[in-house]
XYZ file of C-alpha atoms in Angstrom:
233
model
C -8.766 135.071 105.049
C -11.643 134.559 102.654
C -14.556 136.939 102.981
C -12.592 139.706 104.682
C -12.587 142.983 102.866
C -9.760 145.312 103.844
C -8.283 148.578 102.755
C -4.828 149.920 103.462
C -3.855 153.483 102.746
C -0.344 154.745 102.512
C -0.186 158.491 102.861
C 2.956 160.561 102.750
C 3.529 164.188 103.434
C 6.647 165.808 102.029
C 7.861 169.006 103.627
C 10.484 170.926 101.696
C 12.477 173.148 103.874
C 15.435 175.197 102.715
C 17.968 175.372 105.448
C 21.370 176.932 105.639
C 22.239 174.433 108.258
C 25.038 172.290 106.971
C 25.252 168.645 105.945
C 28.114 166.777 107.589
C 30.212 164.531 105.330
C 33.643 163.090 106.236
C 33.977 165.768 108.921
C 33.491 168.478 106.326
C 30.491 170.724 105.870
C 28.733 171.583 102.644
C 26.953 174.893 103.149
C 23.829 175.828 101.265
C 22.556 172.251 100.759
C 18.692 172.139 100.920
C 17.341 169.802 103.598
C 14.513 167.425 102.534
C 12.355 165.762 105.168
C 9.592 163.225 104.586
C 7.131 161.917 107.154
C 5.386 158.670 106.203
C 2.244 157.564 108.064
C 1.009 154.004 107.548
C -2.692 153.674 108.340
C -4.217 150.605 109.944
C -5.813 147.784 108.006
C -9.518 147.618 108.942
C -11.212 144.272 108.216
C -14.986 143.874 107.866
C -16.088 140.362 108.773
C -19.232 138.350 109.419
C -19.963 136.638 112.724
C -18.284 133.333 111.849
C -15.128 135.082 110.662
C -15.171 137.192 113.809
C -15.164 134.043 115.943
C -12.071 132.835 114.087
C -10.316 136.139 114.692
C -10.997 135.766 118.410
C -10.128 132.087 118.743
C -7.212 131.806 116.301
C -5.653 135.258 116.026
C -6.279 136.486 119.565
C -8.457 139.496 118.840
C -9.998 141.196 121.887
C -13.670 142.246 121.648
C -14.342 145.944 122.197
C -18.026 146.897 122.501
C -18.554 150.566 121.575
C -22.340 150.778 122.134
C -23.968 153.019 124.718
C -24.590 151.777 128.250
C -28.286 150.959 127.727
C -27.694 148.546 124.832
C -24.609 147.086 126.477
C -26.550 146.335 129.671
C -29.383 144.623 127.761
C -26.968 142.166 126.137
C -23.257 141.946 125.410
C -20.699 139.322 124.445
C -19.191 137.588 127.443
C -15.679 138.737 128.402
C -15.755 141.741 126.072
C -14.393 145.193 126.911
C -16.707 148.195 126.891
C -15.790 151.730 125.885
C -18.816 153.630 124.491
C -18.259 155.810 121.444
C -21.251 157.912 122.529
C -22.197 158.841 126.086
C -25.411 160.265 127.474
C -25.584 164.020 126.974
C -26.367 165.720 130.286
C -25.259 169.210 129.199
C -27.536 171.962 130.453
C -27.113 174.705 127.885
C -30.381 175.979 126.420
C -29.935 174.404 122.979
C -29.095 170.988 124.416
C -32.081 171.077 126.785
C -34.440 171.740 123.862
C -32.902 168.965 121.734
C -32.965 166.509 124.645
C -36.623 167.265 125.380
C -37.646 166.733 121.749
C -35.596 163.535 121.567
C -37.017 162.076 124.791
C -40.593 162.732 123.645
C -40.117 160.958 120.324
C -37.101 158.693 119.699
C -36.508 158.138 123.395
C -40.151 157.316 124.095
C -40.821 155.046 121.121
C -37.423 153.428 120.599
C -35.783 153.738 124.019
C -32.781 155.586 122.608
C -30.852 157.812 125.039
C -29.841 161.333 124.039
C -26.099 161.048 123.494
C -22.997 162.901 122.362
C -19.600 161.776 121.100
C -17.421 160.487 123.930
C -14.486 162.933 124.113
C -12.394 160.401 126.055
C -13.014 157.428 123.748
C -9.530 157.089 122.250
C -7.782 157.806 125.531
C -9.929 155.228 127.335
C -9.046 152.600 124.727
C -5.360 153.500 124.956
C -5.476 153.030 128.726
C -6.474 149.384 128.194
C -4.762 148.448 124.913
C -1.505 149.204 123.130
C -1.543 150.298 119.458
C -0.257 146.821 118.550
C -3.325 145.132 120.053
C -5.765 143.250 117.821
C -9.268 144.638 118.334
C -12.659 143.414 117.116
C -15.071 146.355 117.385
C -18.783 145.619 117.783
C -21.926 147.751 117.915
C -25.612 147.142 117.180
C -25.865 148.211 113.523
C -22.231 148.434 112.383
C -22.087 152.224 112.038
C -20.557 153.134 115.390
C -17.932 150.415 115.126
C -16.835 151.817 111.748
C -16.627 155.335 113.189
C -14.690 154.024 116.192
C -12.313 152.136 113.873
C -11.590 155.386 112.047
C -10.708 157.145 115.306
C -8.451 154.317 116.465
C -6.863 154.161 113.014
C -5.888 157.829 113.307
C -4.594 157.158 116.818
C -2.129 154.560 115.513
C -3.858 151.228 116.141
C -2.708 148.720 113.528
C -5.061 145.702 113.665
C -8.776 146.521 113.708
C -11.804 144.481 112.615
C -15.549 145.211 112.630
C -18.592 142.944 112.329
C -20.498 143.947 109.194
C -24.040 145.205 110.010
C -23.354 144.790 113.738
C -24.829 142.524 116.382
C -28.367 142.870 114.997
C -27.423 140.335 112.277
C -25.763 137.833 114.637
C -27.690 134.589 115.021
C -28.676 133.525 118.558
C -26.026 131.336 120.164
C -23.181 132.548 117.947
C -21.465 134.189 120.914
C -21.779 133.529 124.639
C -23.691 136.569 125.866
C -24.687 138.227 129.123
C -27.902 140.204 129.665
C -31.682 140.110 129.691
C -32.162 139.606 125.937
C -30.438 138.258 122.836
C -27.615 140.250 121.252
C -29.611 140.963 118.090
C -32.482 142.425 120.172
C -30.401 144.699 122.410
C -31.291 147.722 120.279
C -35.032 147.285 120.799
C -36.687 149.196 123.627
C -39.398 151.743 124.349
C -43.016 151.675 123.193
C -42.089 149.954 119.943
C -41.447 146.759 121.902
C -44.790 147.095 123.728
C -46.527 147.546 120.382
C -44.753 144.451 119.114
C -45.977 142.402 122.084
C -49.558 143.633 121.610
C -49.408 142.741 117.913
C -48.093 139.271 118.779
C -50.949 138.679 121.253
C -53.607 139.892 118.793
C -52.082 137.803 116.008
C -52.124 134.706 118.198
C -55.753 135.340 119.172
C -56.810 135.712 115.518
C -55.016 132.507 114.517
C -56.675 130.602 117.374
C -60.095 131.982 116.403
C -59.568 130.955 112.777
C -58.526 127.431 113.754
C -61.499 127.127 116.128
C -63.975 128.166 113.404
C -62.292 125.854 110.873
C -62.224 122.690 112.989
C -65.255 123.301 115.223
C -67.780 125.152 113.020
C -70.874 124.020 114.965
C -69.528 125.189 118.312
C -68.393 128.446 116.716
C -71.879 129.012 115.274
C -73.466 128.465 118.693
C -71.085 130.960 120.239
C -71.879 133.523 117.581
C -75.591 133.166 118.351
C -74.934 134.487 121.822
C -72.936 137.444 120.474
C -74.766 140.793 120.861
C -76.209 142.234 117.659
C -76.514 145.905 116.821
């Protein structure tokens, strides 16, 4: 498929073991023959695709969509009929170091960007295995493309053979590309916290300035009369 970049790695590990166990040949034994054993592991082929290519993988090749984002982003918007197994889960550990890190995070990244304080999901691979066989075709999606790549690496090591990821994640997907469920568009699911409030304030102020400029440009006399009533210092 054009536009799909893939890499396949063939790794082999040779273990040389000298054994005085015998090799059987025509019901005779040959003592002292060294025994060679080789274990060959074939790693999965991970494809990196854009949104249009991803749709073809789903429609033509039967790939299932696996969303690996955290619960907050998934609940804001996700592709309809996808599966959800988060690569990171909210960290509720109560050891002293974690409490300090969580407090700092919640007062900065959590407050401004709406990002939860998370940790790697220890049950990620097992949860995926409970829903899919290693022969399943999986399209992994996240918001920026980083978590899906990390998840693909874990599933690769676990023996999954057909894995694809959307390059740069859902943030680069155009509206309407996928049927989605949620309160926002897929590309905006990563936006939350005060940064979104600031964005709304900036949009309102920008609109007000544009309207004021247009009013002064097209109705200069009325604008001048209004300015006469403005208080002076």
